[in-house]
Amino acid sequence: MIHALLLFIAVLAVSSAAIFAFLASAPGVVAAFWRLAISIPFIFLIYRPRKIQLSRMPIFAGFALALHFSFWIESLFHASIAVSTTIVCTHSLFSGLFAYLWGEKPRPNQILGVVVAMIGVYFLSGADARSDVYGVVLALAGAVAGGYYFASARFARDVDFPSYILLTYSSAAIFSFLACLIVSKPIVGYPFNTWIFLILLALIPMLIGHTLLNYVLRHMEVLPVTASVIGEAVGAAILAAIFLNQTLQPDAYLYMFVILFGIAITFVKSFSSK
């Protein structure tokens, strides 16, 4: 019960990410870097680790997290928040695929759910005039990277939680910083309002949301946790409509429903089981 409650709080927290990232108006790699860098000192203050357990798994997870944030945040400026967030939330499907590669075999309903959801993504990509192909591709790339990142949290349980979080977030911050250098995006020199929203992005969806998700993944299977994060798409769409007046055509909401329905199918017990 406690893990379900923590999961609910985590989903509420991450639902605010798209709004904060959009209002920050910083390039994707820059927002990704500060989202991580600002949260790391708070992790140290909360856990105060005496010793860091070194492992390669968090480093790889950090690389995936840096890609996940960078691609998705940048997609927000090329697609509506509802479309971008719905597509990136298909990371639950990709996390299931990565979990399969690491030993968790998918059930028939989970395979069906992947097919249904990806059909929805295909039609959704052309249902919003404000969303170009580049934005859809960025969001989908963020979903793939996010799938690896979330699956890693499940299969790195031999690393103690504070070490895993610190190594993952720190390596992700380093990779994001390197990306800023590669694409020549400055990490400073932004207006005051940008810093306010970057701080909120780090404290609420990152420090609270992602940290809780990583914790819950140590106690629950990958697909139920990551599929629950589809609530982020719904929450983000509602917030975007309220605060940014980003509404969609009715057919776009239909395709969003198809994606959510496909992911929901992954929760149903195998059709072949009695």
PDB file of C-alpha atoms in Angstrom:
ATOM      1  CA  MET A   1       0.000   0.000   0.000  1.00  0.00           C
ATOM      2  CA  ILE A   2       2.772   2.427   0.901  1.00  0.00           C
ATOM      3  CA  HIS A   3       4.488   1.844  -2.431  1.00  0.00           C
ATOM      4  CA  ALA A   4       1.257   2.569  -4.326  1.00  0.00           C
ATOM      5  CA  LEU A   5       0.909   5.832  -2.391  1.00  0.00           C
ATOM      6  CA  LEU A   6       4.498   6.804  -3.157  1.00  0.00           C
ATOM      7  CA  LEU A   7       3.886   5.989  -6.815  1.00  0.00           C
ATOM      8  CA  PHE A   8       0.821   8.237  -6.844  1.00  0.00           C
ATOM      9  CA  ILE A   9       2.815  11.120  -5.324  1.00  0.00           C
ATOM     10  CA  ALA A  10       5.595  10.542  -7.859  1.00  0.00           C
ATOM     11  CA  VAL A  11       3.180  10.731 -10.798  1.00  0.00           C
ATOM     12  CA  LEU A  12       1.678  13.959  -9.458  1.00  0.00           C
ATOM     13  CA  ALA A  13       5.158  15.436  -9.119  1.00  0.00           C
ATOM     14  CA  VAL A  14       6.392  14.510 -12.605  1.00  0.00           C
ATOM     15  CA  SER A  15       3.174  15.818 -14.175  1.00  0.00           C
ATOM     16  CA  SER A  16       4.467  19.351 -13.568  1.00  0.00           C
ATOM     17  CA  ALA A  17       7.716  18.785 -15.489  1.00  0.00           C
ATOM     18  CA  ALA A  18       6.446  19.748 -18.936  1.00  0.00           C
ATOM     19  CA  ILE A  19       4.963  23.032 -17.734  1.00  0.00           C
ATOM     20  CA  PHE A  20       8.122  24.053 -15.835  1.00  0.00           C
ATOM     21  CA  ALA A  21      10.399  23.042 -18.712  1.00  0.00           C
ATOM     22  CA  PHE A  22       8.312  24.909 -21.266  1.00  0.00           C
ATOM     23  CA  LEU A  23       8.077  28.067 -19.169  1.00  0.00           C
ATOM     24  CA  ALA A  24      11.818  27.979 -18.469  1.00  0.00           C
ATOM     25  CA  SER A  25      12.342  28.398 -22.239  1.00  0.00           C
ATOM     26  CA  ALA A  26      15.889  27.057 -22.039  1.00  0.00           C
ATOM     27  CA  PRO A  27      17.374  24.662 -24.633  1.00  0.00           C
ATOM     28  CA  GLY A  28      16.707  21.005 -23.875  1.00  0.00           C
ATOM     29  CA  VAL A  29      20.295  20.119 -22.932  1.00  0.00           C
ATOM     30  CA  VAL A  30      20.575  23.189 -20.689  1.00  0.00           C
ATOM     31  CA  ALA A  31      17.326  22.473 -18.866  1.00  0.00           C
ATOM     32  CA  ALA A  32      18.384  18.829 -18.491  1.00  0.00           C
ATOM     33  CA  PHE A  33      21.722  19.868 -16.965  1.00  0.00           C
ATOM     34  CA  TRP A  34      20.257  22.287 -14.416  1.00  0.00           C
ATOM     35  CA  ARG A  35      17.360  19.977 -13.570  1.00  0.00           C
ATOM     36  CA  LEU A  36      19.944  17.439 -12.470  1.00  0.00           C
ATOM     37  CA  ALA A  37      22.658  19.713 -11.101  1.00  0.00           C
ATOM     38  CA  ILE A  38      20.318  21.602  -8.776  1.00  0.00           C
ATOM     39  CA  SER A  39      18.806  18.409  -7.366  1.00  0.00           C
ATOM     40  CA  ILE A  40      22.133  16.676  -6.552  1.00  0.00           C
ATOM     41  CA  PRO A  41      23.080  18.785  -3.467  1.00  0.00           C
ATOM     42  CA  PHE A  42      19.661  18.086  -1.983  1.00  0.00           C
ATOM     43  CA  ILE A  43      20.210  14.343  -2.471  1.00  0.00           C
ATOM     44  CA  PHE A  44      23.460  14.641  -0.517  1.00  0.00           C
ATOM     45  CA  LEU A  45      21.709  16.565   2.262  1.00  0.00           C
ATOM     46  CA  ILE A  46      18.873  14.032   2.478  1.00  0.00           C
ATOM     47  CA  TYR A  47      20.931  10.817   2.461  1.00  0.00           C
ATOM     48  CA  ARG A  48      24.364  12.001   3.643  1.00  0.00           C
ATOM     49  CA  PRO A  49      26.115   8.910   2.285  1.00  0.00           C
ATOM     50  CA  ARG A  50      29.351   7.949   4.043  1.00  0.00           C
ATOM     51  CA  LYS A  51      30.475   5.787   1.147  1.00  0.00           C
ATOM     52  CA  ILE A  52      29.453   5.589  -2.506  1.00  0.00           C
ATOM     53  CA  GLN A  53      29.084   2.091  -3.933  1.00  0.00           C
ATOM     54  CA  LEU A  54      30.618   2.313  -7.398  1.00  0.00           C
ATOM     55  CA  SER A  55      28.940   0.444 -10.255  1.00  0.00           C
ATOM     56  CA  ARG A  56      28.661   0.706 -14.030  1.00  0.00           C
ATOM     57  CA  MET A  57      24.864   0.348 -14.082  1.00  0.00           C
ATOM     58  CA  PRO A  58      24.110   3.832 -12.693  1.00  0.00           C
ATOM     59  CA  ILE A  59      26.568   5.370 -15.165  1.00  0.00           C
ATOM     60  CA  PHE A  60      24.728   3.818 -18.108  1.00  0.00           C
ATOM     61  CA  ALA A  61      21.410   4.814 -16.533  1.00  0.00           C
ATOM     62  CA  GLY A  62      22.720   8.369 -16.165  1.00  0.00           C
ATOM     63  CA  PHE A  63      23.647   8.510 -19.833  1.00  0.00           C
ATOM     64  CA  ALA A  64      20.140   7.338 -20.747  1.00  0.00           C
ATOM     65  CA  LEU A  65      18.588   9.863 -18.351  1.00  0.00           C
ATOM     66  CA  ALA A  66      20.572  12.713 -19.920  1.00  0.00           C
ATOM     67  CA  LEU A  67      19.306  11.691 -23.361  1.00  0.00           C
ATOM     68  CA  HIS A  68      15.758  11.257 -22.050  1.00  0.00           C
ATOM     69  CA  PHE A  69      15.601  14.760 -20.587  1.00  0.00           C
ATOM     70  CA  SER A  70      17.455  16.496 -23.411  1.00  0.00           C
ATOM     71  CA  PHE A  71      15.404  14.975 -26.214  1.00  0.00           C
ATOM     72  CA  TRP A  72      12.050  15.341 -24.491  1.00  0.00           C
ATOM     73  CA  ILE A  73      12.479  18.895 -23.198  1.00  0.00           C
ATOM     74  CA  GLU A  74      13.619  20.049 -26.636  1.00  0.00           C
ATOM     75  CA  SER A  75      10.569  18.351 -28.174  1.00  0.00           C
ATOM     76  CA  LEU A  76       8.293  20.632 -26.119  1.00  0.00           C
ATOM     77  CA  PHE A  77       9.246  23.511 -28.420  1.00  0.00           C
ATOM     78  CA  HIS A  78       8.358  21.540 -31.556  1.00  0.00           C
ATOM     79  CA  ALA A  79       5.146  19.855 -30.401  1.00  0.00           C
ATOM     80  CA  SER A  80       2.308  20.650 -28.036  1.00  0.00           C
ATOM     81  CA  ILE A  81       2.842  19.621 -24.430  1.00  0.00           C
ATOM     82  CA  ALA A  82       0.023  17.063 -24.634  1.00  0.00           C
ATOM     83  CA  VAL A  83       1.429  15.369 -27.738  1.00  0.00           C
ATOM     84  CA  SER A  84       5.064  15.495 -26.605  1.00  0.00           C
ATOM     85  CA  THR A  85       4.328  14.173 -23.121  1.00  0.00           C
ATOM     86  CA  THR A  86       2.010  11.435 -24.358  1.00  0.00           C
ATOM     87  CA  ILE A  87       4.653  10.178 -26.770  1.00  0.00           C
ATOM     88  CA  VAL A  88       7.491  10.317 -24.240  1.00  0.00           C
ATOM     89  CA  CYS A  89       5.337   8.380 -21.773  1.00  0.00           C
ATOM     90  CA  THR A  90       5.585   5.388 -24.084  1.00  0.00           C
ATOM     91  CA  HIS A  91       8.843   4.863 -22.217  1.00  0.00           C
ATOM     92  CA  SER A  92       6.796   2.384 -20.195  1.00  0.00           C
ATOM     93  CA  LEU A  93       6.626   0.180 -23.268  1.00  0.00           C
ATOM     94  CA  PHE A  94      10.337   0.440 -23.977  1.00  0.00           C
ATOM     95  CA  SER A  95      11.166  -0.229 -20.335  1.00  0.00           C
ATOM     96  CA  GLY A  96       9.240  -3.475 -20.721  1.00  0.00           C
ATOM     97  CA  LEU A  97      11.342  -4.374 -23.754  1.00  0.00           C
ATOM     98  CA  PHE A  98      14.578  -3.668 -21.895  1.00  0.00           C
ATOM     99  CA  ALA A  99      13.295  -5.624 -18.907  1.00  0.00           C
ATOM    100  CA  TYR A 100      12.670  -8.543 -21.272  1.00  0.00           C
ATOM    101  CA  LEU A 101      16.259  -8.373 -22.470  1.00  0.00           C
ATOM    102  CA  TRP A 102      17.332  -8.543 -18.836  1.00  0.00           C
ATOM    103  CA  GLY A 103      15.167 -11.526 -18.007  1.00  0.00           C
ATOM    104  CA  GLU A 104      11.575 -10.381 -17.377  1.00  0.00           C
ATOM    105  CA  LYS A 105       9.524 -12.098 -20.088  1.00  0.00           C
ATOM    106  CA  PRO A 106       6.563 -10.080 -21.441  1.00  0.00           C
ATOM    107  CA  ARG A 107       3.090 -11.581 -21.457  1.00  0.00           C
ATOM    108  CA  PRO A 108       0.975 -11.682 -24.653  1.00  0.00           C
ATOM    109  CA  ASN A 109      -1.146  -8.756 -23.448  1.00  0.00           C
ATOM    110  CA  GLN A 110       1.990  -6.666 -22.947  1.00  0.00           C
ATOM    111  CA  ILE A 111       3.055  -7.298 -26.548  1.00  0.00           C
ATOM    112  CA  LEU A 112      -0.440  -6.371 -27.740  1.00  0.00           C
ATOM    113  CA  GLY A 113      -0.309  -3.210 -25.636  1.00  0.00           C
ATOM    114  CA  VAL A 114       2.941  -2.157 -27.311  1.00  0.00           C
ATOM    115  CA  VAL A 115       1.402  -2.585 -30.767  1.00  0.00           C
ATOM    116  CA  VAL A 116      -1.777  -0.650 -29.892  1.00  0.00           C
ATOM    117  CA  ALA A 117       0.119   2.195 -28.253  1.00  0.00           C
ATOM    118  CA  MET A 118       2.576   2.578 -31.125  1.00  0.00           C
ATOM    119  CA  ILE A 119      -0.339   2.737 -33.580  1.00  0.00           C
ATOM    120  CA  GLY A 120      -1.694   5.581 -31.468  1.00  0.00           C
ATOM    121  CA  VAL A 121       1.674   7.336 -31.547  1.00  0.00           C
ATOM    122  CA  TYR A 122       1.760   7.067 -35.340  1.00  0.00           C
ATOM    123  CA  PHE A 123      -1.629   8.750 -35.780  1.00  0.00           C
ATOM    124  CA  LEU A 124      -1.082  11.265 -32.975  1.00  0.00           C
ATOM    125  CA  SER A 125       2.096  12.486 -34.652  1.00  0.00           C
ATOM    126  CA  GLY A 126       0.002  14.004 -37.444  1.00  0.00           C
ATOM    127  CA  ALA A 127      -3.043  15.085 -35.446  1.00  0.00           C
ATOM    128  CA  ASP A 128      -1.748  18.403 -34.095  1.00  0.00           C
ATOM    129  CA  ALA A 129      -0.858  21.235 -36.464  1.00  0.00           C
ATOM    130  CA  ARG A 130       1.585  22.669 -33.915  1.00  0.00           C
ATOM    131  CA  SER A 131       3.558  19.430 -33.730  1.00  0.00           C
ATOM    132  CA  ASP A 132       6.139  18.842 -36.440  1.00  0.00           C
ATOM    133  CA  VAL A 133       7.859  15.569 -37.251  1.00  0.00           C
ATOM    134  CA  TYR A 134      11.061  16.715 -35.564  1.00  0.00           C
ATOM    135  CA  GLY A 135       9.247  17.188 -32.265  1.00  0.00           C
ATOM    136  CA  VAL A 136       7.614  13.775 -32.503  1.00  0.00           C
ATOM    137  CA  VAL A 137      10.959  12.093 -33.259  1.00  0.00           C
ATOM    138  CA  LEU A 138      12.618  13.878 -30.323  1.00  0.00           C
ATOM    139  CA  ALA A 139       9.860  12.781 -27.958  1.00  0.00           C
ATOM    140  CA  LEU A 140      10.054   9.198 -29.200  1.00  0.00           C
ATOM    141  CA  ALA A 141      13.850   9.187 -28.798  1.00  0.00           C
ATOM    142  CA  GLY A 142      13.321  10.449 -25.262  1.00  0.00           C
ATOM    143  CA  ALA A 143      10.904   7.586 -24.670  1.00  0.00           C
ATOM    144  CA  VAL A 144      13.462   4.963 -25.744  1.00  0.00           C
ATOM    145  CA  ALA A 145      16.154   6.479 -23.520  1.00  0.00           C
ATOM    146  CA  GLY A 146      13.668   6.776 -20.669  1.00  0.00           C
ATOM    147  CA  GLY A 147      12.764   3.115 -21.031  1.00  0.00           C
ATOM    148  CA  TYR A 148      16.378   2.097 -20.481  1.00  0.00           C
ATOM    149  CA  TYR A 149      16.728   4.485 -17.537  1.00  0.00           C
ATOM    150  CA  PHE A 150      13.647   3.201 -15.705  1.00  0.00           C
ATOM    151  CA  ALA A 151      14.426  -0.459 -16.383  1.00  0.00           C
ATOM    152  CA  SER A 152      17.932   0.087 -14.991  1.00  0.00           C
ATOM    153  CA  ALA A 153      16.506   1.104 -11.616  1.00  0.00           C
ATOM    154  CA  ARG A 154      14.798  -2.290 -11.359  1.00  0.00           C
ATOM    155  CA  PHE A 155      17.872  -4.304 -12.248  1.00  0.00           C
ATOM    156  CA  ALA A 156      20.422  -2.378 -10.202  1.00  0.00           C
ATOM    157  CA  ARG A 157      19.040  -3.366  -6.820  1.00  0.00           C
ATOM    158  CA  ASP A 158      22.428  -4.736  -5.780  1.00  0.00           C
ATOM    159  CA  VAL A 159      23.590  -1.113  -5.600  1.00  0.00           C
ATOM    160  CA  ASP A 160      22.352   0.648  -2.447  1.00  0.00           C
ATOM    161  CA  PHE A 161      19.724   3.279  -3.170  1.00  0.00           C
ATOM    162  CA  PRO A 162      21.629   6.472  -2.183  1.00  0.00           C
ATOM    163  CA  SER A 163      24.632   5.377  -4.247  1.00  0.00           C
ATOM    164  CA  TYR A 164      22.445   4.523  -7.226  1.00  0.00           C
ATOM    165  CA  ILE A 165      20.598   7.846  -7.173  1.00  0.00           C
ATOM    166  CA  LEU A 166      23.729   9.946  -6.689  1.00  0.00           C
ATOM    167  CA  LEU A 167      25.717   8.132  -9.370  1.00  0.00           C
ATOM    168  CA  THR A 168      22.820   8.183 -11.846  1.00  0.00           C
ATOM    169  CA  TYR A 169      21.961  11.858 -11.351  1.00  0.00           C
ATOM    170  CA  SER A 170      25.609  12.950 -11.242  1.00  0.00           C
ATOM    171  CA  SER A 171      26.610  11.068 -14.377  1.00  0.00           C
ATOM    172  CA  ALA A 172      23.492  12.365 -16.140  1.00  0.00           C
ATOM    173  CA  ALA A 173      24.463  15.925 -15.172  1.00  0.00           C
ATOM    174  CA  ILE A 174      27.981  15.393 -16.526  1.00  0.00           C
ATOM    175  CA  PHE A 175      26.699  13.951 -19.807  1.00  0.00           C
ATOM    176  CA  SER A 176      24.223  16.827 -20.128  1.00  0.00           C
ATOM    177  CA  PHE A 177      26.994  19.345 -19.507  1.00  0.00           C
ATOM    178  CA  LEU A 178      29.138  17.723 -22.199  1.00  0.00           C
ATOM    179  CA  ALA A 179      26.160  17.881 -24.548  1.00  0.00           C
ATOM    180  CA  CYS A 180      25.868  21.628 -23.861  1.00  0.00           C
ATOM    181  CA  LEU A 181      29.512  22.016 -24.864  1.00  0.00           C
ATOM    182  CA  ILE A 182      29.105  19.887 -27.993  1.00  0.00           C
ATOM    183  CA  VAL A 183      26.084  21.816 -29.283  1.00  0.00           C
ATOM    184  CA  SER A 184      27.457  25.171 -28.027  1.00  0.00           C
ATOM    185  CA  LYS A 185      24.591  26.001 -25.690  1.00  0.00           C
ATOM    186  CA  PRO A 186      25.526  28.314 -22.759  1.00  0.00           C
ATOM    187  CA  ILE A 187      24.483  27.141 -19.308  1.00  0.00           C
ATOM    188  CA  VAL A 188      24.289  30.682 -17.871  1.00  0.00           C
ATOM    189  CA  GLY A 189      23.043  34.076 -18.969  1.00  0.00           C
ATOM    190  CA  TYR A 190      19.313  33.331 -18.848  1.00  0.00           C
ATOM    191  CA  PRO A 191      16.619  35.672 -17.435  1.00  0.00           C
ATOM    192  CA  PHE A 192      15.426  35.487 -13.831  1.00  0.00           C
ATOM    193  CA  ASN A 193      12.156  33.732 -14.708  1.00  0.00           C
ATOM    194  CA  THR A 194      14.095  30.932 -16.400  1.00  0.00           C
ATOM    195  CA  TRP A 195      16.011  30.206 -13.197  1.00  0.00           C
ATOM    196  CA  ILE A 196      12.813  30.129 -11.160  1.00  0.00           C
ATOM    197  CA  PHE A 197      11.306  27.454 -13.387  1.00  0.00           C
ATOM    198  CA  LEU A 198      14.584  25.508 -13.609  1.00  0.00           C
ATOM    199  CA  ILE A 199      14.676  25.362  -9.798  1.00  0.00           C
ATOM    200  CA  LEU A 200      11.060  24.188  -9.687  1.00  0.00           C
ATOM    201  CA  LEU A 201      11.887  21.620 -12.386  1.00  0.00           C
ATOM    202  CA  ALA A 202      14.709  20.288 -10.216  1.00  0.00           C
ATOM    203  CA  LEU A 203      12.866  20.239  -6.908  1.00  0.00           C
ATOM    204  CA  ILE A 204       9.400  18.907  -7.760  1.00  0.00           C
ATOM    205  CA  PRO A 205       9.468  16.515 -10.746  1.00  0.00           C
ATOM    206  CA  MET A 206      13.157  15.608 -10.299  1.00  0.00           C
ATOM    207  CA  LEU A 207      13.970  15.487  -6.597  1.00  0.00           C
ATOM    208  CA  ILE A 208      10.528  14.263  -5.544  1.00  0.00           C
ATOM    209  CA  GLY A 209       9.096  12.586  -8.638  1.00  0.00           C
ATOM    210  CA  HIS A 210      12.022  10.724 -10.172  1.00  0.00           C
ATOM    211  CA  THR A 211      13.614   9.822  -6.847  1.00  0.00           C
ATOM    212  CA  LEU A 212      10.361   8.239  -5.661  1.00  0.00           C
ATOM    213  CA  LEU A 213       9.964   6.382  -8.964  1.00  0.00           C
ATOM    214  CA  ASN A 214      13.468   4.947  -8.639  1.00  0.00           C
ATOM    215  CA  TYR A 215      12.693   3.868  -5.082  1.00  0.00           C
ATOM    216  CA  VAL A 216       9.366   2.229  -5.973  1.00  0.00           C
ATOM    217  CA  LEU A 217      11.006   0.339  -8.849  1.00  0.00           C
ATOM    218  CA  ARG A 218      13.045  -1.536  -6.260  1.00  0.00           C
ATOM    219  CA  HIS A 219       9.840  -2.954  -4.797  1.00  0.00           C
ATOM    220  CA  MET A 220       7.548  -3.330  -7.825  1.00  0.00           C
ATOM    221  CA  GLU A 221       7.931  -4.748 -11.337  1.00  0.00           C
ATOM    222  CA  VAL A 222       8.981  -2.424 -14.153  1.00  0.00           C
ATOM    223  CA  LEU A 223       5.815  -2.331 -16.285  1.00  0.00           C
ATOM    224  CA  PRO A 224       3.247  -1.540 -13.542  1.00  0.00           C
ATOM    225  CA  VAL A 225       5.395   1.350 -12.300  1.00  0.00           C
ATOM    226  CA  THR A 226       6.346   2.887 -15.625  1.00  0.00           C
ATOM    227  CA  ALA A 227       2.897   2.345 -17.102  1.00  0.00           C
ATOM    228  CA  SER A 228       1.470   4.266 -14.142  1.00  0.00           C
ATOM    229  CA  VAL A 229       3.561   7.223 -15.237  1.00  0.00           C
ATOM    230  CA  ILE A 230       1.208   7.611 -18.200  1.00  0.00           C
ATOM    231  CA  GLY A 231      -0.729   9.714 -15.710  1.00  0.00           C
ATOM    232  CA  GLU A 232       1.920  12.339 -16.415  1.00  0.00           C
ATOM    233  CA  ALA A 233       0.565  12.720 -19.955  1.00  0.00           C
ATOM    234  CA  VAL A 234      -2.955  13.350 -18.704  1.00  0.00           C
ATOM    235  CA  GLY A 235      -1.819  15.706 -15.949  1.00  0.00           C
ATOM    236  CA  ALA A 236       0.464  17.646 -18.290  1.00  0.00           C
ATOM    237  CA  ALA A 237      -2.281  17.993 -20.909  1.00  0.00           C
ATOM    238  CA  ILE A 238      -4.689  19.377 -18.308  1.00  0.00           C
ATOM    239  CA  LEU A 239      -2.111  21.830 -16.939  1.00  0.00           C
ATOM    240  CA  ALA A 240      -1.176  22.957 -20.466  1.00  0.00           C
ATOM    241  CA  ALA A 241      -4.818  23.631 -21.286  1.00  0.00           C
ATOM    242  CA  ILE A 242      -5.326  25.599 -18.058  1.00  0.00           C
ATOM    243  CA  PHE A 243      -2.121  27.646 -17.899  1.00  0.00           C
ATOM    244  CA  LEU A 244      -0.941  27.808 -21.518  1.00  0.00           C
ATOM    245  CA  ASN A 245      -4.232  27.533 -23.411  1.00  0.00           C
ATOM    246  CA  GLN A 246      -2.831  24.602 -25.394  1.00  0.00           C
ATOM    247  CA  THR A 247      -5.927  22.745 -26.513  1.00  0.00           C
ATOM    248  CA  LEU A 248      -6.051  20.051 -29.186  1.00  0.00           C
ATOM    249  CA  GLN A 249      -8.429  18.905 -31.882  1.00  0.00           C
ATOM    250  CA  PRO A 250     -10.822  16.119 -30.807  1.00  0.00           C
ATOM    251  CA  ASP A 251      -9.058  13.495 -32.945  1.00  0.00           C
ATOM    252  CA  ALA A 252      -5.776  14.180 -31.134  1.00  0.00           C
ATOM    253  CA  TYR A 253      -7.431  13.318 -27.809  1.00  0.00           C
ATOM    254  CA  LEU A 254      -8.793  10.154 -29.413  1.00  0.00           C
ATOM    255  CA  TYR A 255      -5.278   9.055 -30.388  1.00  0.00           C
ATOM    256  CA  MET A 256      -4.021   9.934 -26.905  1.00  0.00           C
ATOM    257  CA  PHE A 257      -6.704   7.623 -25.557  1.00  0.00           C
ATOM    258  CA  VAL A 258      -5.544   4.855 -27.915  1.00  0.00           C
ATOM    259  CA  ILE A 259      -2.002   5.191 -26.545  1.00  0.00           C
ATOM    260  CA  LEU A 260      -3.204   5.158 -22.942  1.00  0.00           C
ATOM    261  CA  PHE A 261      -5.473   2.201 -23.708  1.00  0.00           C
ATOM    262  CA  GLY A 262      -2.570   0.301 -25.223  1.00  0.00           C
ATOM    263  CA  ILE A 263      -0.464   0.868 -22.154  1.00  0.00           C
ATOM    264  CA  ALA A 264      -3.395  -0.067 -19.904  1.00  0.00           C
ATOM    265  CA  ILE A 265      -3.611  -3.414 -21.719  1.00  0.00           C
ATOM    266  CA  THR A 266      -0.162  -4.197 -20.335  1.00  0.00           C
ATOM    267  CA  PHE A 267      -1.744  -4.351 -16.862  1.00  0.00           C
ATOM    268  CA  VAL A 268      -4.282  -7.028 -17.770  1.00  0.00           C
ATOM    269  CA  LYS A 269      -3.348 -10.575 -16.904  1.00  0.00           C
ATOM    270  CA  SER A 270      -2.255 -12.766 -19.780  1.00  0.00           C
ATOM    271  CA  PHE A 271      -5.180 -13.791 -21.943  1.00  0.00           C
ATOM    272  CA  SER A 272      -3.915 -17.332 -21.928  1.00  0.00           C
ATOM    273  CA  SER A 273      -3.777 -17.594 -18.150  1.00  0.00           C
ATOM    274  CA  LYS A 274      -6.661 -19.031 -16.205  1.00  0.00           C
TER     275      LYS A 274
END
